C-alpha cells in the first residue's frame, strides 16, 4: 500500500538531486549475506558495464536491498528485472537518440515503479521533443500519484503529456490533481473531467475558471452548495 | 382533510417520464448519466426532539441526467425517483420524484441560466403524531434565473428563485421567492473564499395569524428572511482539504399562536389558554468546519458544526407542555459527523456515515441528543 508514496519520494529525489558519482558495491558484504546469489549478481553488473548501462544504479539497488535485508533470491530477481528494464528503456531512448544515463535512470525508475510500457513510450515521445528531463519526471510522478488514487494511466495520460511539455510548479501540478478529484466528486465521468481540465489548461484558463467549468458540467444536483442557495 | 387523488399523482409521474424520454430527441449531442444509490441505517432520534424516536432507515434513489453542452450554452434535464423508509415510523415512508430542466446561455464573460423544477413526495400513511391525522404528501414547483459574471479568479452570481409547495392534506402551502448574491474568489491556487447574501419571503395562504381571542385574521402568515455567510475552502494538497463556514439567518414572521393549554390540541376553555403574538421570529448563527482526506481508495471526512438560535418572543416550554412566558426560547445545537467512503471502482462507492448531535435549550421539549449511522452503495451508470 505504501510502496507508491515511498517510490514517489525516491523518484522525486532522483529528479531534483543530480547524480553525484558512482556507488560502490560492498562485495564482501554481498558474498557474506547472499553467497548463493553473489556470483549471478556480479555477472549482471559486468554485463551492465559491458553494455554501457549505469552500473552505479544497479549497485545502489543491491546495497539498498542488502541494507533492507531483502531475501537474497528476491533481491536477485529484482536486480534481473531492473537490468531488463534498463535494457528496454535504453532501446526506447535510442529511438530519440538520447544516451544520457540521467534520462535512462529516470524512465527505468518510472517503469519499475509501475508505469506501463505504453506510458513510458508516450512520455519518451514527449521528452524527445522537449528534452526537459525535469518536466518528464514531473509527468511520470503525476501519473504514479493519480494511479495511487485509482485513476488509470490511460485516463490521465493527456494531462501527463501536457505536464511533460510545461514548466508548471509543484503547487500547480497539485492543483491539477485536485481539479481531477473535484470533477470526480461532482460525479462527472473521468474521461470528460480530464478533457475539460486539459482544454481549460491549454486555453490558458485559470484554475478557478476550470473549477467553475467543472461545476457547470456536473450531471446531478448537489445536496448542498450553490444549487440550493 | 382532503382525500388524495392517486391516479392524478401517477399521471404526473408519467408526464415527467415522457418529457424526459423525449428530451434526447431534441438534444442530439446529449450525454446521459445515471446514478443508483441504496442505503440503510439507524437513528436513535429521528425527529431530533425530546420524543427520541428510534428507527431503522432505508433509502433507494435513481437519478438520470441528460445534458448537452455547446459553445453557446447548455441544456440539462434531471430526473430522480426513489423511496425513503423509516421502518418504525410508517408515516415517514415516502416515495420521492423530481424533474428539472435548466437552460444555460453563455455570455461573453459569464453565464445566464433559466431553470424549472417540479417535485413530489408521496407519503401514503397518515401522520399519527398529528392531531388532524393527515399525510404530509407534497407537490412542489419552482423556477429560477441566475446571472453569473465571470472574472479570471472570481465570479459573482445573482439568482432569483420562486416556488410553490402544496400539501393536499395539510396547511403549510406556501409561495416562497428569494434573491441571492454570491461572490467567489480564488485567493490562491488552492484557497477559495465565498461570500453569500440573500433575502426572501414566504407567503402562506392557508395559515393565518390569530388575534388574542384565537380567531384567524384575514391575511396569511408571512415570513421575511435574510441570510448571509462566508466560506473558506483550502486544500493543503490534492487529497487533503479544510472548509470553514460561518453564517447568519434572520427570520421575521407575523405568525402568532393561540395556545389551547398544556397537552390540549382542541380548545377547552379551562383558563390555561394563552396567546403568543410573535411566535416564529428568530435569529440564527451557525459555523461549521469540515476536513477531508483521501488515501488510495479511501475517502475520509470529518465535520463539526455549531448552531445557535434565539427566538424573539416565543416562550420556552417545560416537558409538561407549560410555557414559561417570562423568557424567550433559545437553542444551541452541536453536530459531529464522520464519513468514510471506499471507492471499489471508478463507478462504485461504498459510503458510511456516523453522526451525532446534541441540542441544549431552555425549552425542555427541544432538548435532545441523538446519533445514527448509514451504510450505502452508490453506483454511477
Coordinates of C-alpha atoms in Angstrom, one line a residue:
Chain A
X1 CA 0.0 0.0 0.0
X2 CA 2.8 2.4 0.9
X3 CA 5.1 1.3 -2.0
X4 CA 4.0 4.0 -4.4
X5 CA 4.4 7.0 -2.0
X6 CA 7.8 5.8 -1.0
X7 CA 8.8 5.4 -4.6
X8 CA 7.5 8.9 -5.3
X9 CA 9.7 10.3 -2.7
X10 CA 12.7 8.4 -4.0
X11 CA 11.9 9.4 -7.6
X12 CA 11.4 13.0 -6.7
X13 CA 14.8 12.9 -5.0
X14 CA 16.4 11.4 -8.1
X15 CA 14.9 14.1 -10.3
X16 CA 15.8 17.0 -8.0
X17 CA 19.2 15.9 -6.8
X18 CA 21.7 15.3 -9.6
X19 CA 23.7 12.1 -9.5
X20 CA 26.8 12.7 -7.5
X21 CA 29.0 9.8 -8.6
X22 CA 29.4 6.1 -8.6
X23 CA 28.0 3.9 -6.0
X24 CA 30.4 1.2 -4.7
X25 CA 29.2 -2.3 -4.2
X26 CA 30.3 -3.8 -0.9
X27 CA 31.3 -7.2 -2.4
X28 CA 32.4 -8.7 0.8
X29 CA 29.1 -7.9 2.5
X30 CA 27.2 -9.3 -0.6
X31 CA 29.2 -12.5 -0.5
X32 CA 28.7 -13.0 3.2
X33 CA 24.9 -12.2 3.1
X34 CA 24.0 -13.8 -0.2
X35 CA 26.7 -16.4 -1.0
X36 CA 24.5 -18.3 -3.4
X37 CA 23.4 -15.3 -5.4
X38 CA 26.6 -13.2 -5.3
X39 CA 28.0 -14.7 -8.4
X40 CA 24.9 -14.1 -10.5
X41 CA 24.6 -10.5 -9.3
X42 CA 28.3 -9.8 -10.2
X43 CA 27.6 -11.3 -13.7
X44 CA 24.7 -8.9 -14.1
X45 CA 26.8 -6.0 -13.1
X46 CA 29.6 -7.0 -15.5
X47 CA 27.0 -7.3 -18.3
X48 CA 25.7 -3.9 -17.5
X49 CA 29.2 -2.5 -17.6
X50 CA 29.9 -4.0 -21.0
X51 CA 26.6 -2.7 -22.3
X52 CA 27.3 0.8 -21.1
X53 CA 24.4 0.8 -18.7
X54 CA 24.7 2.7 -15.4
X55 CA 26.3 0.2 -13.1
X56 CA 26.1 2.5 -10.2
X57 CA 22.3 2.4 -10.4
X58 CA 22.3 -1.4 -10.1
X59 CA 24.9 -1.2 -7.3
X60 CA 22.8 1.2 -5.4
X61 CA 19.8 -1.1 -5.7
X62 CA 21.9 -4.1 -4.4
X63 CA 23.2 -2.1 -1.5
X64 CA 19.7 -0.9 -0.7
X65 CA 18.4 -4.4 -0.8
X66 CA 21.2 -5.7 1.5
X67 CA 20.6 -2.8 4.0
X68 CA 16.8 -3.6 4.0
X69 CA 17.6 -7.3 4.4
X70 CA 15.6 -8.3 1.4
X71 CA 15.7 -12.1 0.9
X72 CA 18.6 -12.9 -1.4
X73 CA 16.5 -14.7 -4.0
X74 CA 14.1 -11.8 -4.2
X75 CA 17.0 -9.4 -4.4
X76 CA 18.4 -11.3 -7.4
X77 CA 15.0 -11.4 -9.1
X78 CA 14.6 -7.6 -8.6
X79 CA 18.0 -6.8 -10.0
X80 CA 17.4 -9.1 -13.0
X81 CA 14.2 -7.2 -13.6
X82 CA 15.9 -3.9 -13.1
X83 CA 18.6 -4.9 -15.6
X84 CA 15.9 -5.9 -18.2
X85 CA 14.1 -2.6 -17.6
X86 CA 17.3 -0.6 -18.2
X87 CA 17.9 -2.5 -21.5
X88 CA 14.4 -2.0 -22.6
X89 CA 14.4 1.7 -21.7
X90 CA 17.7 2.3 -23.4
X91 CA 16.3 0.8 -26.6
X92 CA 13.3 3.2 -26.4
X93 CA 15.6 6.2 -25.7
X94 CA 17.8 5.2 -28.6
X95 CA 14.8 5.9 -30.9
X96 CA 15.0 9.6 -29.9
X97 CA 18.9 9.5 -29.9
X98 CA 19.2 10.0 -26.2
X99 CA 22.1 8.2 -24.5
X100 CA 22.2 10.1 -21.2
X101 CA 22.2 8.0 -18.0
X102 CA 20.0 10.6 -16.3
X103 CA 17.1 10.0 -18.7
X104 CA 17.7 6.3 -18.7
X105 CA 17.6 6.0 -14.9
X106 CA 14.5 8.3 -14.7
X107 CA 12.4 6.3 -17.2
X108 CA 13.7 3.0 -15.9
X109 CA 12.7 4.1 -12.4
X110 CA 9.2 5.1 -13.6
X111 CA 8.8 1.8 -15.3
X112 CA 10.0 -0.1 -12.2
X113 CA 7.5 1.9 -10.1
X114 CA 4.6 0.5 -12.0
X115 CA 4.1 2.6 -15.2
X116 CA 3.2 0.5 -18.2
X117 CA 5.4 0.4 -21.2
X118 CA 2.9 2.3 -23.3
X119 CA 3.0 5.2 -20.8
X120 CA 6.8 5.2 -20.8
X121 CA 6.7 5.3 -24.7
X122 CA 4.3 8.3 -24.6
X123 CA 6.5 10.1 -22.1
X124 CA 9.7 9.4 -24.0
X125 CA 8.0 10.7 -27.2
X126 CA 7.2 14.0 -25.5
X127 CA 10.7 14.1 -23.9
X128 CA 12.1 13.6 -27.4
X129 CA 10.5 16.9 -28.4
X130 CA 11.2 19.0 -25.2
X131 CA 14.5 17.4 -23.9
X132 CA 13.3 18.6 -20.5
X133 CA 14.1 15.9 -18.0
X134 CA 12.6 17.7 -15.1
X135 CA 9.2 18.1 -16.8
X136 CA 9.3 14.5 -18.0
X137 CA 9.9 13.4 -14.4
X138 CA 7.1 15.5 -13.1
X139 CA 4.7 14.0 -15.7
X140 CA 5.8 10.5 -14.6
X141 CA 5.3 11.3 -10.9
X142 CA 1.9 12.8 -11.8
X143 CA 0.9 9.5 -13.5
X144 CA 2.0 7.5 -10.5
X145 CA 0.3 9.7 -8.0
X146 CA -3.0 9.5 -9.9
X147 CA -2.6 5.8 -10.2
X148 CA -2.4 5.6 -6.4
X149 CA -5.8 7.3 -6.4
X150 CA -7.2 4.6 -8.7
X151 CA -7.1 6.6 -11.9
X152 CA -5.7 4.6 -14.8
X153 CA -2.6 5.8 -16.7
X154 CA -4.7 5.9 -19.9
X155 CA -7.2 8.2 -18.3
X156 CA -4.7 10.8 -17.2
X157 CA -2.1 10.5 -19.9
X158 CA -3.5 13.5 -21.9
X159 CA -2.7 15.6 -18.8
X160 CA 0.7 13.9 -18.1
X161 CA 1.7 14.8 -21.7
X162 CA 0.7 18.4 -21.1
X163 CA 2.7 18.5 -17.9
X164 CA 5.7 17.0 -19.7
X165 CA 5.7 20.0 -22.1
X166 CA 5.1 22.6 -19.4
X167 CA 7.0 24.3 -16.7
X168 CA 4.4 24.2 -14.0
X169 CA 5.4 24.3 -10.4
X170 CA 4.7 21.5 -7.9
X171 CA 1.8 23.6 -6.5
X172 CA 0.2 23.9 -9.9
X173 CA 0.6 20.2 -10.6
X174 CA -1.0 19.5 -7.3
X175 CA -3.9 21.8 -8.2
X176 CA -4.4 19.8 -11.4
X177 CA -4.7 16.7 -9.4
X178 CA -7.2 18.5 -7.1
X179 CA -9.2 19.5 -10.2
X180 CA -9.5 15.9 -11.3
X181 CA -10.6 14.8 -7.9
X182 CA -13.0 17.7 -7.7
X183 CA -14.5 16.6 -11.1
X184 CA -14.9 13.1 -9.8
X185 CA -16.6 14.3 -6.6
X186 CA -19.2 16.0 -8.8
X187 CA -19.8 12.6 -10.5
X188 CA -18.5 13.8 -13.8
X189 CA -17.2 10.9 -15.9
X190 CA -13.4 10.7 -15.6
X191 CA -12.7 11.0 -19.3
X192 CA -14.8 14.1 -19.5
X193 CA -13.2 15.6 -16.4
X194 CA -9.7 15.1 -18.0
X195 CA -10.9 16.5 -21.2
X196 CA -12.4 19.6 -19.5
X197 CA -9.3 20.2 -17.4
X198 CA -7.0 19.7 -20.3
X199 CA -8.9 22.0 -22.6
X200 CA -9.0 24.6 -19.8
X201 CA -5.3 24.5 -19.3
X202 CA -4.5 24.5 -23.0
X203 CA -6.6 27.6 -23.5
X204 CA -4.9 29.4 -20.6
X205 CA -7.8 29.5 -18.2
X206 CA -7.1 29.9 -14.5
X207 CA -7.7 27.1 -12.1
X208 CA -10.6 29.0 -10.7
X209 CA -12.2 29.1 -14.2
X210 CA -11.6 25.4 -14.8
X211 CA -13.1 24.6 -11.5
X212 CA -16.2 26.7 -12.4
X213 CA -16.5 24.9 -15.7
X214 CA -16.5 21.6 -14.0
X215 CA -19.2 22.8 -11.7
X216 CA -21.3 23.8 -14.7
X217 CA -21.0 20.3 -16.1
X218 CA -22.0 18.3 -13.0
X219 CA -24.7 15.8 -14.0
X220 CA -26.6 15.7 -10.7
X221 CA -27.7 18.3 -8.2
X222 CA -25.5 18.9 -5.2
X223 CA -27.1 18.1 -1.8
X224 CA -25.9 21.5 -0.6
X225 CA -24.0 24.4 -2.1
X226 CA -24.7 26.7 -4.9
X227 CA -27.6 24.7 -6.3
X228 CA -29.6 25.1 -3.1
X229 CA -28.8 28.7 -2.3
Chain B
X1 CA -59.0 16.8 5.4
X2 CA -58.5 16.3 1.6
X3 CA -58.7 12.8 0.2
X4 CA -55.7 12.1 -2.0
X5 CA -56.2 11.5 -5.7
X6 CA -53.8 8.7 -6.5
X7 CA -54.5 8.5 -10.3
X8 CA -53.6 12.2 -10.6
X9 CA -50.2 11.6 -9.0
X10 CA -49.5 8.7 -11.3
X11 CA -50.4 10.8 -14.4
X12 CA -48.0 13.5 -13.3
X13 CA -45.2 10.9 -13.0
X14 CA -45.9 9.6 -16.4
X15 CA -45.9 13.0 -17.9
X16 CA -42.5 13.6 -16.3
X17 CA -41.1 10.4 -17.7
X18 CA -42.4 11.1 -21.2
X19 CA -40.8 14.5 -21.2
X20 CA -37.6 13.0 -20.1
X21 CA -37.6 10.3 -22.6
X22 CA -38.3 12.8 -25.4
X23 CA -35.5 15.1 -24.3
X24 CA -32.7 13.4 -26.2
X25 CA -34.6 13.7 -29.5
X26 CA -34.2 17.5 -29.5
X27 CA -30.7 17.3 -28.0
X28 CA -28.9 15.0 -30.3
X29 CA -25.4 15.7 -28.9
X30 CA -26.5 14.9 -25.4
X31 CA -24.7 13.0 -22.7
X32 CA -26.6 10.7 -20.4
X33 CA -25.5 9.9 -16.8
X34 CA -27.2 7.7 -14.3
X35 CA -26.8 7.0 -10.7
X36 CA -28.3 4.5 -8.3
X37 CA -27.9 4.7 -4.6
X38 CA -29.2 2.4 -1.9
X39 CA -28.6 2.6 1.8
X40 CA -29.7 1.6 5.2
X41 CA -29.1 2.8 8.7
X42 CA -30.4 3.6 12.1
X43 CA -31.1 6.7 14.1
X44 CA -31.7 7.0 17.8
X45 CA -33.8 10.2 17.4
X46 CA -35.5 10.5 14.0
X47 CA -37.4 13.8 14.8
X48 CA -34.4 15.3 16.6
X49 CA -36.5 16.3 19.6
X50 CA -37.4 15.2 23.1
X51 CA -39.6 12.4 21.7
X52 CA -36.4 10.4 21.0
X53 CA -38.0 8.2 18.4
X54 CA -35.5 5.5 17.2
X55 CA -35.9 3.8 13.9
X56 CA -34.2 1.8 11.2
X57 CA -33.9 3.7 7.9
X58 CA -33.7 2.7 4.3
X59 CA -33.4 4.6 1.1
X60 CA -33.3 3.9 -2.6
X61 CA -32.8 6.5 -5.2
X62 CA -32.3 6.5 -9.0
X63 CA -31.2 9.6 -10.9
X64 CA -30.9 10.3 -14.6
X65 CA -29.3 13.3 -16.1
X66 CA -29.2 14.3 -19.8
X67 CA -27.1 17.3 -20.8
X68 CA -25.9 18.8 -24.0
X69 CA -23.3 21.5 -23.9
X70 CA -22.1 23.7 -26.8
X71 CA -20.1 26.8 -27.1
X72 CA -23.2 28.9 -26.7
X73 CA -24.6 27.2 -23.6
X74 CA -26.1 24.1 -22.2
X75 CA -29.4 22.2 -21.7
X76 CA -29.8 20.0 -18.7
X77 CA -32.5 17.6 -17.8
X78 CA -32.5 15.8 -14.5
X79 CA -34.9 13.2 -13.2
X80 CA -34.9 11.4 -9.9
X81 CA -37.2 8.9 -8.3
X82 CA -36.8 6.8 -5.2
X83 CA -38.2 5.8 -1.8
X84 CA -37.2 6.6 1.7
X85 CA -38.4 4.5 4.6
X86 CA -38.4 4.8 8.4
X87 CA -39.4 1.3 9.5
X88 CA -40.6 2.1 13.0
X89 CA -42.4 5.2 11.8
X90 CA -44.6 4.2 9.0
X91 CA -46.0 7.7 8.4
X92 CA -42.5 8.8 7.4
X93 CA -42.2 6.4 4.5
X94 CA -42.2 8.3 1.2
X95 CA -41.9 7.9 -2.5
X96 CA -40.0 10.8 -4.0
X97 CA -39.8 12.1 -7.6
X98 CA -38.5 15.2 -9.2
X99 CA -37.9 16.5 -12.7
X100 CA -35.8 19.6 -13.5
X101 CA -34.8 21.5 -16.6
X102 CA -32.1 24.0 -17.0
X103 CA -31.0 26.1 -20.0
X104 CA -27.7 28.0 -19.8
X105 CA -26.7 30.8 -22.2
X106 CA -23.0 31.5 -22.4
X107 CA -22.2 35.2 -22.3
X108 CA -19.0 36.9 -23.2
X109 CA -17.9 36.9 -19.6
X110 CA -20.5 34.9 -17.8
X111 CA -23.5 32.6 -17.9
X112 CA -27.2 33.2 -17.8
X113 CA -29.3 30.3 -16.6
X114 CA -33.1 29.7 -16.6
X115 CA -34.4 26.6 -14.8
X116 CA -37.5 25.0 -13.5
X117 CA -38.2 22.0 -11.3
X118 CA -41.2 20.0 -10.1
X119 CA -41.0 17.5 -7.3
X120 CA -43.3 15.3 -5.4
X121 CA -43.2 13.5 -2.1
X122 CA -45.9 10.8 -1.9
X123 CA -46.4 9.7 1.7
X124 CA -49.1 7.0 1.8
X125 CA -49.5 6.7 5.6
X126 CA -51.3 9.3 7.7
X127 CA -49.3 11.3 10.3
X128 CA -50.2 9.6 13.5
X129 CA -48.4 12.2 15.6
X130 CA -50.6 15.0 14.3
X131 CA -54.0 16.0 15.5
X132 CA -55.6 16.0 12.1
X133 CA -54.4 12.6 11.1
X134 CA -53.3 13.6 7.7
X135 CA -50.5 12.7 5.3
X136 CA -47.5 15.1 4.5
X137 CA -47.7 14.3 0.8
X138 CA -46.4 17.4 -1.1
X139 CA -46.2 18.8 -4.6
X140 CA -43.6 21.4 -5.3
X141 CA -42.6 23.5 -8.2
X142 CA -40.1 26.3 -8.7
X143 CA -38.4 28.4 -11.3
X144 CA -35.2 30.3 -11.2
X145 CA -33.0 32.6 -13.2
X146 CA -29.4 33.3 -12.4
X147 CA -26.7 35.6 -13.9
X148 CA -23.1 34.8 -13.3
X149 CA -20.4 37.3 -14.1
X150 CA -17.0 35.6 -14.5
X151 CA -13.6 37.1 -13.8
X152 CA -10.3 35.3 -14.1
X153 CA -10.1 34.5 -10.4
X154 CA -13.6 35.3 -9.3
X155 CA -17.3 35.0 -10.1
X156 CA -20.3 37.0 -9.0
X157 CA -23.7 35.3 -9.2
X158 CA -27.2 36.7 -8.8
X159 CA -30.1 34.4 -8.5
X160 CA -33.8 34.8 -8.2
X161 CA -36.0 31.9 -7.5
X162 CA -39.7 31.4 -6.8
X163 CA -41.6 28.3 -6.0
X164 CA -44.8 26.9 -4.5
X165 CA -45.3 24.0 -2.2
X166 CA -48.7 22.4 -2.0
X167 CA -49.7 19.9 0.8
X168 CA -53.1 18.4 -0.1
X169 CA -53.7 17.2 3.5
X170 CA -52.0 20.0 5.4
X171 CA -51.9 23.8 5.6
X172 CA -48.3 24.9 5.1
X173 CA -49.0 25.6 1.4
X174 CA -46.7 28.5 0.6
X175 CA -45.2 30.6 -2.1
X176 CA -41.5 31.4 -1.5
X177 CA -39.3 33.7 -3.5
X178 CA -35.8 34.9 -2.9
X179 CA -33.0 36.9 -4.3
X180 CA -29.4 36.0 -3.5
X181 CA -25.9 37.1 -4.4
X182 CA -22.8 35.0 -4.2
X183 CA -19.2 36.1 -4.7
X184 CA -16.4 33.5 -5.0
X185 CA -12.8 34.4 -5.3
X186 CA -9.6 32.3 -5.6
X187 CA -7.3 33.8 -3.1
X188 CA -4.5 31.4 -4.0
X189 CA -4.4 28.4 -6.3
X190 CA -5.8 26.2 -3.6
X191 CA -7.8 28.7 -1.4
X192 CA -11.3 29.8 -2.3
X193 CA -13.3 32.3 -0.4
X194 CA -17.1 32.6 -1.0
X195 CA -19.4 35.2 0.4
X196 CA -23.2 35.0 0.0
X197 CA -26.1 37.1 0.9
X198 CA -29.8 36.6 0.3
X199 CA -33.2 37.7 1.2
X200 CA -36.7 36.3 0.6
X201 CA -40.3 36.0 1.6
X202 CA -42.6 33.1 2.3
X203 CA -46.3 33.7 2.0
X204 CA -48.7 31.0 3.4
X205 CA -52.2 31.0 2.0
X206 CA -53.8 28.5 4.4
X207 CA -52.1 29.6 7.6
X208 CA -53.3 32.8 9.3
X209 CA -52.1 34.7 12.3
X210 CA -54.7 34.8 15.0
X211 CA -55.9 37.5 17.3
X212 CA -55.7 37.3 21.1
X213 CA -59.1 35.6 21.1
X214 CA -57.8 32.9 18.8
X215 CA -59.7 34.0 15.7
X216 CA -57.8 33.8 12.4
X217 CA -57.0 37.2 10.9
X218 CA -57.7 37.9 7.2
X219 CA -54.2 37.8 5.8
X220 CA -51.9 34.8 5.6
X221 CA -48.8 34.2 7.6
X222 CA -45.8 36.0 6.1
X223 CA -42.1 35.4 6.8
X224 CA -39.3 37.6 5.7
X225 CA -35.8 36.2 5.9
X226 CA -32.3 37.5 5.2
X227 CA -29.2 35.3 5.3
X228 CA -25.5 35.7 4.8
X229 CA -22.5 33.6 5.0
X230 CA -18.8 33.2 4.5
X231 CA -17.0 30.1 3.4
X232 CA -13.3 29.4 3.2
X233 CA -12.0 26.3 1.3
X234 CA -8.4 25.5 1.5
X235 CA -6.6 22.5 0.0
X236 CA -3.3 21.6 1.7
X237 CA -2.7 19.1 -1.1
X238 CA -4.8 17.5 -3.8
X239 CA -6.1 15.0 -1.3
X240 CA -6.4 17.0 2.0
X241 CA -8.8 19.9 2.4
X242 CA -10.4 22.0 5.0
X243 CA -13.6 24.0 4.8
X244 CA -14.7 26.7 7.3
X245 CA -18.1 28.3 7.2
X246 CA -20.0 30.8 9.2
X247 CA -23.5 32.1 8.5
X248 CA -26.3 34.2 9.9
X249 CA -30.1 33.9 9.3
X250 CA -32.7 36.3 10.5
X251 CA -36.4 35.4 10.1
X252 CA -39.2 37.9 10.8
X253 CA -42.6 36.3 10.9
X254 CA -46.1 37.6 11.7
X255 CA -47.2 34.2 12.9
X256 CA -48.9 34.1 16.3
X257 CA -50.2 31.2 18.3
X258 CA -53.3 30.7 20.4
X259 CA -52.2 28.1 22.9
X260 CA -55.0 25.9 23.9
X261 CA -53.3 24.7 27.1
X262 CA -50.8 22.0 28.1
X263 CA -51.4 18.8 26.3
X264 CA -54.6 20.1 24.6
X265 CA -55.0 20.0 20.8
X266 CA -58.5 21.3 20.8
X267 CA -59.8 24.3 22.7
X268 CA -61.2 23.6 26.2
X269 CA -61.9 26.8 28.0
X270 CA -60.4 25.9 31.3
X271 CA -58.3 29.0 32.0
X272 CA -54.9 27.7 30.8
X273 CA -55.1 29.3 27.3
X274 CA -52.5 31.8 26.2
X275 CA -51.8 34.0 23.3
X276 CA -48.3 34.4 21.9
X277 CA -48.1 37.3 19.4
X278 CA -44.6 36.9 17.8
X279 CA -44.1 33.2 17.8
X280 CA -41.8 32.4 14.9
X281 CA -39.3 35.3 14.5
X282 CA -35.7 34.3 15.3
X283 CA -32.0 35.0 14.7
X284 CA -29.7 32.1 14.0
X285 CA -25.9 31.9 13.8
X286 CA -24.0 28.8 12.7
X287 CA -20.5 27.8 11.9
X288 CA -19.1 24.6 10.5
X289 CA -15.7 23.1 10.0
X290 CA -15.1 20.2 7.6
X291 CA -11.9 18.2 7.0
X292 CA -11.5 15.7 4.1
X293 CA -8.6 13.4 3.3
X294 CA -8.2 10.8 0.7
X295 CA -5.7 7.9 0.7
X296 CA -5.8 5.5 -2.2
X297 CA -9.3 4.1 -2.4
X298 CA -10.5 5.6 0.9
X299 CA -12.1 9.0 1.4
X300 CA -12.5 10.3 5.0
X301 CA -14.5 13.3 6.1
X302 CA -14.9 14.8 9.5
X303 CA -17.4 17.6 10.1
X304 CA -18.3 19.6 13.2
X305 CA -20.9 22.3 13.4
X306 CA -22.5 24.6 16.0
X307 CA -25.8 26.5 15.6
X308 CA -27.4 28.9 18.0
X309 CA -31.0 30.1 17.5
X310 CA -32.7 32.7 19.7
X311 CA -36.4 33.4 19.2
X312 CA -37.6 37.0 19.7
X313 CA -40.6 36.2 21.8
X314 CA -41.5 32.5 21.6
X315 CA -41.6 31.2 25.2
X316 CA -39.8 28.0 26.2
X317 CA -41.9 25.1 27.2
X318 CA -41.5 22.7 30.0
X319 CA -41.6 19.0 29.4
X320 CA -45.3 19.0 30.6
X321 CA -46.1 21.5 27.9
X322 CA -46.3 24.5 30.2
X323 CA -45.0 27.7 28.7
X324 CA -42.6 30.0 30.6
X325 CA -43.9 33.4 29.5
X326 CA -41.0 35.2 31.3
X327 CA -38.3 34.1 28.8
X328 CA -37.7 33.5 25.2
X329 CA -36.8 30.2 23.7
X330 CA -33.1 29.6 22.6
X331 CA -31.3 26.5 21.4
X332 CA -27.7 25.5 20.9
X333 CA -27.0 22.6 18.7
X334 CA -23.7 20.8 18.2
X335 CA -23.2 18.3 15.3
X336 CA -20.4 15.9 14.7
X337 CA -20.2 13.7 11.6
X338 CA -17.6 11.2 10.4
X339 CA -17.9 9.8 6.8
X340 CA -15.9 7.1 5.2
X341 CA -16.1 6.2 1.5
X342 CA -14.5 3.2 -0.1
X343 CA -14.1 3.5 -3.9
X344 CA -14.5 0.0 -5.1
X345 CA -14.1 1.1 -8.7
X346 CA -14.5 4.2 -10.8
X347 CA -18.3 3.9 -10.7
X348 CA -18.9 2.1 -7.4
X349 CA -18.6 3.7 -4.0
X350 CA -19.4 2.3 -0.6
X351 CA -20.4 5.1 1.7
X352 CA -20.7 5.1 5.5
X353 CA -21.7 7.9 7.8
X354 CA -21.7 8.2 11.5
X355 CA -23.2 11.2 13.1
X356 CA -24.4 12.6 16.3
X357 CA -26.0 15.8 17.7
X358 CA -27.0 17.4 20.9
X359 CA -29.4 20.2 21.4
X360 CA -29.4 22.2 24.6
X361 CA -32.3 24.6 25.2
X362 CA -34.3 26.3 27.8
X363 CA -37.3 24.6 26.1
X364 CA -37.4 21.1 27.6
X365 CA -39.3 19.8 24.6
X366 CA -36.5 20.6 22.3
X367 CA -33.6 19.4 24.4
X368 CA -32.4 16.2 22.9
X369 CA -29.4 14.1 21.8
X370 CA -29.2 11.5 19.1
X371 CA -26.8 9.6 16.9
X372 CA -27.1 7.4 13.9
X373 CA -25.3 5.7 11.1
X374 CA -25.9 4.8 7.4
X375 CA -24.2 2.4 5.1
X376 CA -24.8 2.8 1.5
X377 CA -23.8 1.9 -2.1
X378 CA -23.6 4.4 -4.9
X379 CA -23.3 3.3 -8.5
X380 CA -22.7 5.5 -11.5
X381 CA -24.3 4.2 -14.6

